[in-house]
Short mmCIF file of C-alpha atoms and ligand atoms in Angstrom, two decimals:
data_model
loop_
_atom_site.label_atom_id
_atom_site.label_comp_id
_atom_site.label_asym_id
_atom_site.label_seq_id
_atom_site.Cartn_x
_atom_site.Cartn_y
_atom_site.Cartn_z
CA MET A 80 0.00 0.00 0.00
CA ALA A 81 2.72 2.43 1.01
CA THR A 82 5.08 1.96 -1.90
CA SER A 83 2.41 2.08 -4.57
CA THR A 84 1.82 5.73 -3.82
CA SER A 85 5.36 6.93 -3.28
CA PRO A 86 6.25 9.66 -5.77
CA ASN A 87 9.07 7.60 -7.12
CA ILE A 88 6.70 4.88 -8.25
CA VAL A 89 4.11 7.37 -9.39
CA PHE A 90 6.59 8.93 -11.74
CA ARG A 91 7.78 5.63 -13.04
CA THR A 92 4.32 4.35 -13.82
CA CYS A 93 3.40 7.66 -15.38
CA PHE A 94 6.46 7.44 -17.52
CA SER A 95 5.76 3.99 -18.86
CA ARG A 96 2.09 4.73 -19.40
CA ARG A 97 2.92 7.84 -21.35
CA LEU A 98 5.61 6.06 -23.28
CA VAL A 99 3.12 3.49 -24.48
CA LYS A 100 0.40 5.98 -25.24
CA ASP A 101 2.23 8.95 -26.64
CA HIS A 102 5.29 7.51 -28.27
CA GLY A 103 4.60 9.50 -31.41
CA ARG A 104 4.59 12.84 -29.69
CA LYS A 105 7.19 15.52 -29.54
CA LEU A 106 10.08 15.18 -27.18
CA SER A 107 9.20 18.45 -25.53
CA SER A 108 6.14 17.09 -23.85
CA PHE A 109 8.23 14.28 -22.40
CA LEU A 110 10.80 16.51 -20.91
CA PRO A 111 9.34 16.96 -17.44
CA VAL A 112 8.58 13.28 -17.22
CA LEU A 113 12.02 12.37 -18.46
CA LEU A 114 13.53 14.71 -15.90
CA ALA A 115 11.46 13.14 -13.18
CA PHE A 116 12.43 9.68 -14.32
CA SER A 117 16.11 10.40 -14.52
CA SER A 118 15.96 12.03 -11.13
CA SER A 119 14.34 8.90 -9.72
CA ILE A 120 17.34 6.95 -10.92
CA LEU A 121 19.73 9.52 -9.50
CA LEU A 122 17.78 9.47 -6.34
CA LEU A 123 17.92 5.70 -5.99
CA PHE A 124 21.66 5.99 -6.36
CA TYR A 125 21.75 8.83 -3.87
CA VAL A 126 19.60 7.02 -1.34
CA SER A 127 21.66 3.87 -1.55
CA SER A 128 24.90 5.79 -1.19
CA THR A 129 23.84 7.92 1.79
CA SER A 130 21.18 5.92 3.57
CA GLU A 131 23.30 5.25 6.63
CA ILE A 132 23.62 8.98 7.23
CA TYR A 133 19.96 9.41 7.96
CA SER A 134 18.83 8.34 11.36
CA LEU A 135 15.18 7.91 12.19
CA ARG A 136 15.47 10.43 14.97
CA ARG A 137 16.57 13.14 12.58
CA ILE A 138 13.86 12.42 10.13
CA SER A 139 11.16 12.45 12.70
CA SER A 140 12.38 15.80 13.91
CA VAL A 141 11.67 17.25 10.50
CA TYR A 142 8.54 15.39 9.61
CA PRO A 143 6.16 14.52 12.40
CA ARG A 144 6.43 10.80 12.92
CA ALA A 145 2.81 10.00 12.92
CA ILE A 146 2.08 11.20 9.42
CA MET A 147 3.18 7.90 7.99
CA GLY A 148 4.94 4.69 8.81
CA VAL A 149 8.58 5.27 9.64
CA GLU A 150 10.02 3.41 6.65
CA VAL A 151 7.72 5.14 4.19
CA GLN A 152 8.48 8.37 5.92
CA GLU A 153 12.20 7.89 5.58
CA HIS A 154 11.85 6.98 1.97
CA LEU A 155 9.54 9.85 1.09
CA GLN A 156 11.63 12.31 3.02
CA GLU A 157 14.56 11.52 0.82
CA VAL A 158 12.50 11.46 -2.33
CA HIS A 159 10.99 14.77 -1.32
CA GLU A 160 14.31 16.47 -0.78
CA ASN A 161 15.86 15.22 -3.92
CA MET A 162 12.99 15.92 -6.24
CA ILE A 163 13.20 19.57 -5.32
CA ILE A 164 16.80 19.65 -6.38
CA THR A 165 15.85 18.30 -9.75
CA ARG A 166 13.66 21.28 -10.48
CA ASN A 167 16.76 23.43 -10.40
CA SER A 168 19.84 21.30 -10.42
CA SER A 169 22.20 24.17 -9.68
CA SER A 170 20.55 25.19 -6.45
CA PHE A 171 21.77 22.49 -4.13
CA ASN A 172 21.53 25.01 -1.32
CA ILE A 173 17.75 24.77 -1.48
CA ASN A 174 18.27 21.34 -0.08
CA THR A 175 19.42 22.66 3.25
CA GLN A 176 15.90 23.87 3.83
CA ARG A 177 14.69 20.32 3.82
CA SER A 178 17.59 18.29 4.98
CA PRO A 179 18.79 18.17 8.55
CA ARG A 180 21.87 16.32 7.29
CA VAL A 181 23.41 19.38 5.74
CA SER A 182 22.22 21.86 8.32
CA THR A 183 24.77 23.18 10.77
CA VAL A 184 24.91 20.30 13.20
CA GLY A 185 26.03 21.34 16.67
CA SER A 186 26.22 25.02 15.77
CA PRO A 187 24.37 27.71 17.76
CA LEU A 188 21.84 27.73 14.95
CA GLU A 189 20.91 24.15 15.57
CA LYS A 190 20.67 24.68 19.29
CA ARG A 191 18.26 27.51 18.81
CA ASN A 192 16.38 25.43 16.32
CA LYS A 193 15.86 22.68 18.85
CA ASN A 194 14.33 25.02 21.38
CA ASP A 195 12.51 27.62 19.51
CA ASP A 196 12.78 27.99 15.85
CA THR A 197 9.52 27.42 14.07
CA PHE A 198 11.41 27.28 10.76
CA HIS A 199 13.58 24.40 9.60
CA ASP A 200 16.13 27.02 8.65
CA GLU A 201 15.06 30.57 9.20
CA SER A 202 18.08 32.32 7.74
CA LEU A 203 17.79 30.39 4.50
CA PHE A 204 14.08 31.13 4.39
CA MET A 205 14.65 34.87 4.91
CA LYS A 206 17.30 35.01 2.22
CA GLU A 207 15.23 33.09 -0.31
CA TYR A 208 12.09 35.00 0.63
CA LYS A 209 13.74 38.33 -0.21
CA GLU A 210 14.90 36.94 -3.51
CA MET A 211 11.42 35.62 -4.26
CA ASN A 212 9.79 38.89 -3.26
CA LYS A 213 12.03 40.73 -5.71
CA SER A 214 11.96 38.45 -8.70
CA LEU A 215 9.08 35.96 -8.81
CA LYS A 216 6.60 36.73 -11.61
CA ILE A 217 3.30 35.00 -12.30
CA TYR A 218 1.25 35.23 -15.45
CA ALA A 219 -2.46 34.42 -15.19
CA TYR A 220 -4.29 33.36 -18.34
CA PRO A 221 -6.81 36.04 -19.27
CA HIS A 222 -10.29 35.25 -20.60
CA ASN A 223 -12.28 36.60 -23.54
CA LYS A 224 -14.46 39.60 -22.90
CA ASN A 225 -17.63 37.58 -23.43
CA ASP A 226 -16.41 34.29 -21.99
CA PRO A 227 -19.54 32.77 -20.43
CA PHE A 228 -17.35 31.39 -17.63
CA ALA A 229 -15.70 34.67 -16.66
CA ASN A 230 -17.32 34.20 -13.26
CA VAL A 231 -15.15 31.17 -12.46
CA LEU A 232 -11.99 32.68 -13.99
CA LEU A 233 -12.04 36.09 -12.32
CA PRO A 234 -11.28 36.77 -8.67
CA VAL A 235 -14.41 37.14 -6.56
CA ASP A 236 -15.50 40.73 -5.93
CA TYR A 237 -16.45 40.15 -2.31
CA GLU A 238 -14.58 39.26 0.85
CA PRO A 239 -14.09 35.48 0.83
CA GLY A 240 -15.52 33.52 3.74
CA GLY A 241 -16.30 30.03 4.95
CA ASN A 242 -14.49 26.74 4.66
CA TYR A 243 -12.94 27.15 1.21
CA ALA A 244 -11.96 30.81 1.44
CA SER A 245 -8.28 30.02 0.86
CA GLU A 246 -8.85 29.45 -2.85
CA SER A 247 -10.64 32.79 -3.37
CA TYR A 248 -8.25 34.71 -1.17
CA PHE A 249 -5.26 33.41 -3.08
CA LYS A 250 -6.61 34.56 -6.44
CA LYS A 251 -7.71 37.96 -5.14
CA SER A 252 -4.31 38.52 -3.53
CA LEU A 253 -2.39 37.36 -6.60
CA TYR A 254 -4.13 39.73 -9.01
CA GLU A 255 -3.39 42.67 -6.74
CA SER A 256 0.18 41.70 -5.92
CA HIS A 257 3.50 42.77 -7.40
CA PHE A 258 4.08 39.14 -8.44
CA PHE A 259 1.40 39.47 -11.09
CA THR A 260 2.59 40.23 -14.61
CA ASN A 261 0.82 40.83 -17.90
CA ASP A 262 3.90 39.78 -19.81
CA PRO A 263 4.07 35.99 -20.16
CA LEU A 264 7.66 36.28 -21.38
CA GLU A 265 8.91 37.40 -17.98
CA ALA A 266 6.79 34.89 -16.05
CA ASP A 267 8.34 32.14 -13.94
CA LEU A 268 5.00 30.44 -13.47
CA PHE A 269 1.61 30.37 -15.19
CA PHE A 270 -1.60 30.44 -13.18
CA LEU A 271 -4.63 28.43 -14.33
CA PRO A 272 -7.33 30.72 -12.95
CA PHE A 273 -10.35 28.39 -12.88
CA SER A 274 -11.99 28.21 -9.49
CA ILE A 275 -12.85 24.68 -8.42
CA ALA A 276 -15.32 26.01 -5.83
CA GLY A 277 -16.82 28.30 -8.49
CA LEU A 278 -17.23 25.45 -10.98
CA ARG A 279 -18.81 23.28 -8.33
CA ASN A 280 -21.39 25.95 -7.55
CA ASP A 281 -22.05 26.83 -11.20
CA LYS A 282 -25.23 25.06 -12.35
CA ARG A 283 -23.86 24.77 -15.91
CA VAL A 284 -20.91 22.70 -14.63
CA GLY A 285 -21.45 21.23 -11.16
CA VAL A 286 -19.39 18.50 -9.53
CA GLY A 287 -20.00 16.16 -12.49
CA GLY A 288 -18.78 18.65 -15.09
CA ILE A 289 -15.55 19.85 -13.50
CA GLN A 290 -13.29 17.23 -15.09
CA ASP A 291 -14.47 18.04 -18.62
CA PHE A 292 -14.27 21.76 -18.02
CA VAL A 293 -10.66 21.52 -16.87
CA LYS A 294 -9.76 19.24 -19.77
CA ASN A 295 -11.26 21.70 -22.26
CA TYR A 296 -9.69 24.66 -20.55
CA VAL A 297 -6.21 23.17 -20.73
CA HIS A 298 -6.82 22.08 -24.31
CA ASN A 299 -7.78 25.66 -25.18
CA ILE A 300 -4.79 27.34 -23.59
CA SER A 301 -2.41 24.78 -25.07
CA ARG A 302 -3.78 25.60 -28.53
CA PHE A 303 -3.87 29.37 -28.24
CA TYR A 304 -0.68 29.95 -26.26
CA PRO A 305 2.79 28.41 -26.68
CA PHE A 306 3.50 28.12 -22.94
CA TRP A 307 1.76 24.90 -22.02
CA ASN A 308 3.40 22.75 -24.66
CA ARG A 309 6.83 24.16 -23.88
CA THR A 310 7.01 22.28 -20.58
CA GLY A 311 4.00 19.97 -20.67
CA GLY A 312 2.51 22.20 -17.97
CA ALA A 313 5.41 21.87 -15.49
CA ASP A 314 5.54 25.65 -14.93
CA HIS A 315 1.77 25.91 -14.49
CA PHE A 316 -0.24 25.75 -11.30
CA TYR A 317 -3.75 26.01 -9.91
CA VAL A 318 -5.08 26.48 -6.39
CA ALA A 319 -8.05 24.62 -4.91
CA CYS A 320 -9.34 24.16 -1.41
CA HIS A 321 -12.51 22.12 -1.88
CA SER A 322 -11.94 18.39 -1.83
CA VAL A 323 -13.69 17.89 -5.21
CA GLY A 324 -10.42 19.33 -6.53
CA ARG A 325 -8.93 15.91 -5.78
CA THR A 326 -10.54 14.38 -8.84
CA ALA A 327 -10.80 17.53 -10.96
CA MET A 328 -7.68 16.66 -12.97
CA MET A 329 -8.60 13.06 -13.82
CA LYS A 330 -9.26 13.97 -17.46
CA ALA A 331 -6.36 16.39 -17.65
CA VAL A 332 -3.58 13.96 -16.80
CA GLU A 333 -0.77 16.37 -17.70
CA VAL A 334 -2.00 18.77 -15.03
CA LYS A 335 -1.96 15.99 -12.47
CA ILE A 336 1.47 14.69 -13.44
CA ASN A 337 3.33 17.86 -14.36
CA ALA A 338 1.67 20.99 -13.01
CA ILE A 339 1.97 22.23 -9.43
CA GLN A 340 -1.25 21.52 -7.58
CA VAL A 341 -1.71 23.82 -4.59
CA VAL A 342 -4.50 22.21 -2.60
CA CYS A 343 -5.98 21.91 0.87
CA SER A 344 -6.70 18.16 0.61
CA SER A 345 -3.04 17.19 0.52
CA SER A 346 -2.57 13.58 1.53
CA TYR A 347 0.38 11.33 0.79
CA PHE A 348 -2.10 8.59 0.05
CA LEU A 349 -4.22 10.31 -2.54
CA PRO A 350 -3.39 9.17 -6.07
CA GLY A 351 -3.89 12.69 -7.42
CA TYR A 352 -1.41 14.36 -5.08
CA VAL A 353 2.38 14.17 -5.43
CA ALA A 354 3.91 15.51 -2.24
CA HIS A 355 7.19 16.95 -3.50
CA LYS A 356 5.74 18.47 -6.68
CA ASP A 357 2.44 19.73 -5.31
CA ALA A 358 1.97 21.98 -2.30
CA SER A 359 -0.34 22.06 0.68
CA VAL A 360 -2.29 25.23 1.37
CA PRO A 361 -3.90 25.68 4.79
CA GLN A 362 -7.66 25.55 5.03
CA ILE A 363 -8.64 28.68 6.92
CA TRP A 364 -12.03 29.90 8.01
CA PRO A 365 -11.47 33.66 8.07
CA ARG A 366 -12.59 35.49 11.18
CA LYS A 367 -13.36 39.17 11.45
CA GLY A 368 -12.27 41.66 14.05
CA THR A 369 -9.26 41.55 16.32
CA ARG A 370 -7.97 38.20 17.40
CA PRO A 371 -8.83 37.34 21.01
CA THR A 372 -5.97 36.15 23.18
CA ARG A 373 -5.83 34.04 26.32
CA LEU A 374 -2.75 33.35 28.44
CA PRO A 375 -1.69 29.71 28.79
CA SER A 376 -2.26 29.95 32.56
CA GLU A 377 -5.87 30.95 31.94
CA ARG A 378 -6.55 27.93 29.75
CA THR A 379 -8.24 25.70 32.26
CA LYS A 380 -9.18 22.68 30.12
CA LEU A 381 -6.67 20.18 28.81
CA ALA A 382 -7.99 19.24 25.37
CA PHE A 383 -11.02 19.88 23.22
CA TYR A 384 -12.58 18.32 20.15
CA ALA A 385 -15.97 18.69 18.45
CA GLY A 386 -17.09 17.46 15.08
CA ALA A 387 -19.31 15.14 13.08
CA MET A 388 -18.63 11.38 13.24
CA ASN A 389 -17.56 10.91 9.64
CA SER A 390 -14.36 8.90 9.95
CA ARG A 391 -12.92 6.04 11.93
CA ALA A 392 -10.36 8.33 13.54
CA ARG A 393 -13.15 10.52 14.90
CA GLU A 394 -15.22 7.56 16.08
CA PHE A 395 -12.19 6.08 17.80
CA LEU A 396 -11.40 9.41 19.43
CA VAL A 397 -14.91 9.92 20.72
CA THR A 398 -15.51 6.37 21.90
CA THR A 399 -12.14 6.34 23.68
CA TRP A 400 -12.52 9.64 25.51
CA GLU A 401 -16.26 10.29 25.76
CA ASN A 402 -16.41 10.08 29.56
CA ASP A 403 -13.06 11.67 30.32
CA THR A 404 -12.85 14.77 32.45
CA ASP A 405 -9.61 16.17 30.94
CA ILE A 406 -10.12 15.43 27.28
CA SER A 407 -13.40 16.92 26.19
CA VAL A 408 -14.83 15.36 23.04
CA HIS A 409 -18.18 16.19 21.44
CA GLN A 410 -19.86 14.56 18.53
CA SER A 411 -22.36 17.30 17.95
CA ARG A 412 -22.67 21.06 17.99
CA LEU A 413 -21.71 22.71 21.24
CA LYS A 414 -24.23 24.62 23.28
CA THR A 415 -21.48 27.02 24.36
CA PRO A 416 -19.61 29.13 21.79
CA TYR A 417 -16.94 27.30 19.76
CA SER A 418 -14.50 30.20 20.16
CA GLU A 419 -14.71 29.96 23.96
CA ALA A 420 -13.95 26.24 23.84
CA LEU A 421 -10.80 26.95 21.79
CA LEU A 422 -9.76 29.78 24.09
CA GLU A 423 -10.19 27.86 27.35
CA SER A 424 -8.30 24.75 26.16
CA LYS A 425 -4.58 24.11 26.14
CA PHE A 426 -4.78 21.68 23.24
CA CYS A 427 -7.29 21.54 20.38
CA VAL A 428 -7.67 18.27 18.54
CA HIS A 429 -7.79 18.13 14.76
CA ALA A 430 -9.07 14.71 13.74
CA LYS A 431 -9.29 13.59 10.14
CA GLY A 432 -12.86 13.54 8.80
CA PHE A 433 -13.76 12.74 5.20
CA GLU A 434 -10.51 14.56 4.41
CA VAL A 435 -7.19 14.87 6.22
CA ASN A 436 -7.67 18.63 6.16
CA THR A 437 -10.30 20.69 7.92
CA ALA A 438 -10.33 24.29 9.08
CA ARG A 439 -9.67 23.11 12.66
CA ILE A 440 -5.90 23.54 12.59
CA GLY A 441 -6.37 27.12 11.42
CA ASP A 442 -9.04 27.64 14.10
CA ALA A 443 -6.78 26.28 16.85
CA LEU A 444 -3.86 28.47 15.78
CA TYR A 445 -6.10 31.53 15.53
CA TYR A 446 -7.28 31.11 19.12
CA GLY A 447 -3.78 30.33 20.42
CA CYS A 448 -4.60 26.70 21.17
CA VAL A 449 -1.87 24.13 20.43
CA PRO A 450 -3.16 21.81 17.68
CA VAL A 451 -3.07 18.07 18.24
CA ILE A 452 -3.11 16.52 14.79
CA LEU A 453 -4.73 13.13 14.29
CA ALA A 454 -4.62 12.85 10.52
CA ASP A 455 -2.25 10.19 9.25
CA HIS A 456 -0.63 10.89 5.87
CA TYR A 457 -1.50 14.60 5.91
CA ASP A 458 1.14 16.60 4.03
CA LEU A 459 0.86 19.52 6.43
CA PRO A 460 0.81 23.07 5.01
CA TYR A 461 4.30 24.59 4.62
CA ALA A 462 5.82 21.38 6.06
CA ASP A 463 8.95 22.05 4.01
CA ILE A 464 9.32 25.52 5.57
CA LEU A 465 7.97 25.27 9.11
CA ASN A 466 8.83 22.66 11.71
CA TRP A 467 5.42 21.48 12.87
CA ASN A 468 6.96 19.77 15.89
CA THR A 469 7.63 23.17 17.42
CA PHE A 470 4.02 24.36 17.47
CA SER A 471 1.82 21.28 17.29
CA VAL A 472 1.58 17.71 18.51
CA VAL A 473 1.26 15.15 15.75
CA VAL A 474 -0.13 11.83 16.96
CA SER A 475 -0.85 8.71 14.97
CA THR A 476 -4.52 7.75 15.07
CA MET A 477 -3.34 4.39 16.39
CA ASP A 478 -2.10 6.21 19.49
CA ILE A 479 -5.44 7.80 20.36
CA PRO A 480 -5.61 5.74 23.60
CA MET A 481 -2.25 7.30 24.59
CA LEU A 482 -3.48 10.85 24.08
CA LYS A 483 -3.82 11.75 27.73
CA LYS A 484 -0.46 10.30 28.62
CA ILE A 485 1.17 12.25 25.77
CA LEU A 486 -0.49 15.54 26.64
CA LEU A 487 -0.14 15.29 30.41
CA GLN A 488 3.10 13.40 30.96
CA GLU A 489 5.25 13.68 27.87
CA ILE A 490 4.65 17.40 27.47
CA ASP A 491 5.55 19.15 30.71
CA SER A 492 4.51 22.70 31.44
CA ASN A 493 7.72 24.18 30.06
CA ALA A 494 7.34 22.26 26.82
CA TYR A 495 3.74 23.41 26.64
CA LEU A 496 4.69 27.05 27.08
CA LYS A 497 7.15 26.72 24.22
CA LEU A 498 4.57 25.12 21.96
CA GLN A 499 2.02 27.79 22.80
CA ARG A 500 4.48 30.63 22.27
CA ASN A 501 5.36 29.17 18.89
CA VAL A 502 1.66 28.95 18.00
CA MET A 503 1.50 32.72 18.50
CA ARG A 504 4.57 33.08 16.30
CA VAL A 505 3.19 31.14 13.35
CA GLN A 506 -0.30 32.67 13.45
CA LYS A 507 0.65 35.22 10.82
CA HIS A 508 1.41 32.48 8.28
CA PHE A 509 -2.14 31.16 8.59
CA GLU A 510 -4.00 34.39 7.88
CA TRP A 511 -5.33 35.87 4.67
CA HIS A 512 -5.78 39.61 4.26
CA ASN A 513 -7.72 41.93 1.97
CA VAL A 514 -4.37 43.48 1.17
CA SER A 515 -1.80 40.78 1.71
CA VAL A 516 1.19 41.45 3.96
CA ASP A 517 4.63 39.86 4.18
CA TYR A 518 4.73 36.29 5.55
CA ASP A 519 0.95 35.85 5.53
CA ALA A 520 -0.76 32.83 3.95
CA PHE A 521 -0.56 34.37 0.48
CA HIS A 522 3.16 35.02 0.71
CA MET A 523 3.82 31.58 2.17
CA VAL A 524 2.04 29.97 -0.77
CA MET A 525 4.09 32.15 -3.11
CA TYR A 526 7.19 30.86 -1.37
CA GLU A 527 6.07 27.26 -1.88
CA LEU A 528 5.66 28.07 -5.55
CA TRP A 529 9.08 29.70 -5.60
CA LEU A 530 10.63 26.49 -4.25
CA ARG A 531 8.87 24.55 -6.99
CA ARG A 532 9.41 26.92 -9.86
CA SER A 533 10.65 25.17 -12.90
CA HIS A 534 13.62 26.26 -14.88
CA VAL A 535 12.74 24.16 -17.86
CA ARG A 536 12.66 26.40 -20.88
CA ILE A 537 12.34 25.26 -24.47
CA SER A 538 12.26 27.94 -27.08
C1 NAG B 186 18.59 27.97 -9.71
O1 NAG B 186 18.33 28.70 -8.54
C2 NAG B 186 19.41 29.53 -8.12
C3 NAG B 186 19.06 30.09 -6.75
O2 NAG B 186 17.72 30.48 -6.66
C4 NAG B 186 19.61 30.60 -9.19
O3 NAG B 186 20.68 31.46 -8.81
C5 NAG B 186 19.97 29.93 -10.50
O4 NAG B 186 20.06 30.88 -11.55
C6 NAG B 186 18.88 28.89 -10.88
N1 NAG B 186 19.31 28.09 -12.01
C7 NAG B 186 18.75 28.13 -13.21
C8 NAG B 186 19.26 27.15 -14.21
O5 NAG B 186 17.86 28.92 -13.47
C1 NAG B 187 8.37 42.58 -0.55
O1 NAG B 187 8.07 43.45 -1.62
C2 NAG B 187 7.19 44.49 -1.28
C3 NAG B 187 6.86 45.27 -2.55
O2 NAG B 187 8.00 45.58 -3.26
C4 NAG B 187 7.81 45.37 -0.21
O3 NAG B 187 6.91 46.40 0.18
C5 NAG B 187 8.16 44.51 0.99
O4 NAG B 187 8.82 45.29 1.98
C6 NAG B 187 9.04 43.34 0.59
N1 NAG B 187 9.25 42.48 1.73
C7 NAG B 187 10.43 41.95 2.05
C8 NAG B 187 10.49 41.13 3.29
O5 NAG B 187 11.43 42.09 1.39
C1 NAG B 188 -12.12 43.66 3.10
O1 NAG B 188 -12.77 44.16 1.95
C2 NAG B 188 -14.19 44.10 2.00
C3 NAG B 188 -14.75 44.59 0.67
O2 NAG B 188 -14.27 43.78 -0.37
C4 NAG B 188 -14.70 44.94 3.16
O3 NAG B 188 -16.11 44.83 3.25
C5 NAG B 188 -14.07 44.44 4.46
O4 NAG B 188 -14.44 45.27 5.53
C6 NAG B 188 -12.55 44.42 4.34
N1 NAG B 188 -12.02 43.78 5.51
C7 NAG B 188 -11.05 44.31 6.23
C8 NAG B 188 -10.60 43.51 7.41
O5 NAG B 188 -10.52 45.36 5.94
C1 NAG B 189 -12.62 26.38 -25.27
O1 NAG B 189 -12.71 27.07 -26.50
C2 NAG B 189 -13.94 26.91 -27.15
C3 NAG B 189 -13.83 27.55 -28.51
O2 NAG B 189 -13.31 28.84 -28.43
C4 NAG B 189 -15.05 27.52 -26.31
O3 NAG B 189 -16.30 27.33 -26.92
C5 NAG B 189 -15.05 26.83 -24.95
O4 NAG B 189 -16.00 27.46 -24.09
C6 NAG B 189 -13.68 26.88 -24.31
N1 NAG B 189 -13.73 26.05 -23.11
C7 NAG B 189 -13.17 26.41 -21.98
C8 NAG B 189 -13.38 25.48 -20.83
O5 NAG B 189 -12.51 27.41 -21.85
C1 NAG B 190 0.27 21.99 -28.38
O1 NAG B 190 0.18 20.60 -28.53
C2 NAG B 190 -1.13 20.17 -28.91
C3 NAG B 190 -1.14 18.63 -28.89
O2 NAG B 190 0.01 18.12 -29.41
C4 NAG B 190 -1.47 20.72 -30.30
O3 NAG B 190 -2.76 20.33 -30.66
C5 NAG B 190 -1.41 22.23 -30.22
O4 NAG B 190 -1.62 22.81 -31.46
C6 NAG B 190 -0.05 22.70 -29.68
N1 NAG B 190 -0.12 24.14 -29.44
C7 NAG B 190 0.65 25.01 -30.06
C8 NAG B 190 0.46 26.43 -29.68
O5 NAG B 190 1.48 24.68 -30.88
C1 NAG B 191 -19.13 6.15 28.90
O1 NAG B 191 -20.32 6.11 29.66
C2 NAG B 191 -21.39 5.48 29.04
C3 NAG B 191 -22.64 5.61 29.96
O2 NAG B 191 -22.30 5.32 31.26
C4 NAG B 191 -21.05 4.03 28.75
O3 NAG B 191 -22.12 3.39 28.06
C5 NAG B 191 -19.80 3.97 27.89
O4 NAG B 191 -19.38 2.64 27.66
C6 NAG B 191 -18.67 4.74 28.54
N1 NAG B 191 -17.52 4.79 27.62
C7 NAG B 191 -16.29 4.47 27.97
C8 NAG B 191 -15.23 4.56 26.91
O5 NAG B 191 -16.00 4.13 29.09
#
């Protein structure tokens, strides 16, 4: 089960499938796949030559253990790091962002990192961020004046809200940002502006029509513009937060295989999601007004969870802890306000539902509550930039019976204070704004794109 979804295998099967199907086509459309394939080979060599250097302890300090089985985790971690290199083979320094092996072991930097630093490598992030902020350019495909689907291609003209706001906020922010360019020749990346949420709500399309719409859209832009064919879509991306986005690319295989998919439902075990190529965007339910705060000492409850019973993880959580006095679990709407429950608790549990992602992590962070993440195989937002172990507790769903022991005994009050302080520090990365500001959710997504920008150019 594990290996069949590792990116390495995904790329290999894609390669052979394409080889059989498209052997008559131009070399240019193979290029990204060929690159991916050759990098898999390089990577196998690399893994076999350096595998003894990686210890499990180091890996789990970068990627929360519980996300996947340790062996898969180790394997993917290495795949992950190396695939990034292949998108720009000269920038081996990018690798330090992801690899503890090359970070400054034993230096003051590492010491600080152990205690405090919410970034894997803050100085590298700051340096690259400045560079990105100066030079990254995005071209968004325009639409015809009388395109009947302008509504799904244009940014919304209202303030986004609700569960899937991240998608709308991203587009709104992009079109107003200095990253946006009208000149495709200076663009590093090309934005596919269709809104998955918009298509889903459009009666002419609906859930059942999204796949065909996307297929036709990509067909159109690849006919009318030279940019798609140049890289097979490798320098193109779209952003979606609704989970129907998971299957939206089934009829547009090149998007799935080559383009950068920036999505909320980012799971290592979804066939449509390729962890190192695609990126995870946080699902955030925007809240108005000033953010309320509550000191850790005034948080009187240990842990809180409420939500519908739509997954085994949630059922297990509720049946295990339903009568507990410290861990408060609810399988229905609360009679008291949700915000108060998040403010009065030390820990707020995010349990996988239909999807690995829900707005609960964003909610917990917003209210200064340390998230406890029970969502195996979740590729957490910005996991290649931020060290989730410094501001959250990631627990395997198998360990739900250990929850109280972990929260009460393994995390002492000092450790809790650190986690909570770091929650306050990362809050800014999980917020969208009408007018985006440095290091907010929009800029973090731009940074993810920057890390994944392709340098493949065929003229
Ligand atoms: C790769 O990235 C580095 C650092 O961002 C940049 O200096 C270099 O020009 C890039 N290489 C190519 C081939 O574009
Ligand atoms: C990013 O660019 C904007 C616009 O040029 C500028 O106002 C902002 O200060 C820059 N931020 C950083 C961290 O360089
Ligand atoms: C954001 O913009 C909308 C109008 O598009 C406005 O109604 C709202 O008050 C603004 N929100 C903030 C926080 O400025
Ligand atoms: C693709 O182009 C055709 C012909 O111009 C148009 O009728 C159709 O609506 C376009 N489809 C999409 C999804 O953009
Ligand atoms: C891109 O490739 C497709 C399929 O091979 C072809 O139909 C289309 O005309 C090409 N587009 C351009 C602009 O050459
Ligand atoms: C919780 O209490 C109810 C009612 O007393 C009981 O039926 C249930 O089995 C208890 N659950 C656990 C996990 O002890």
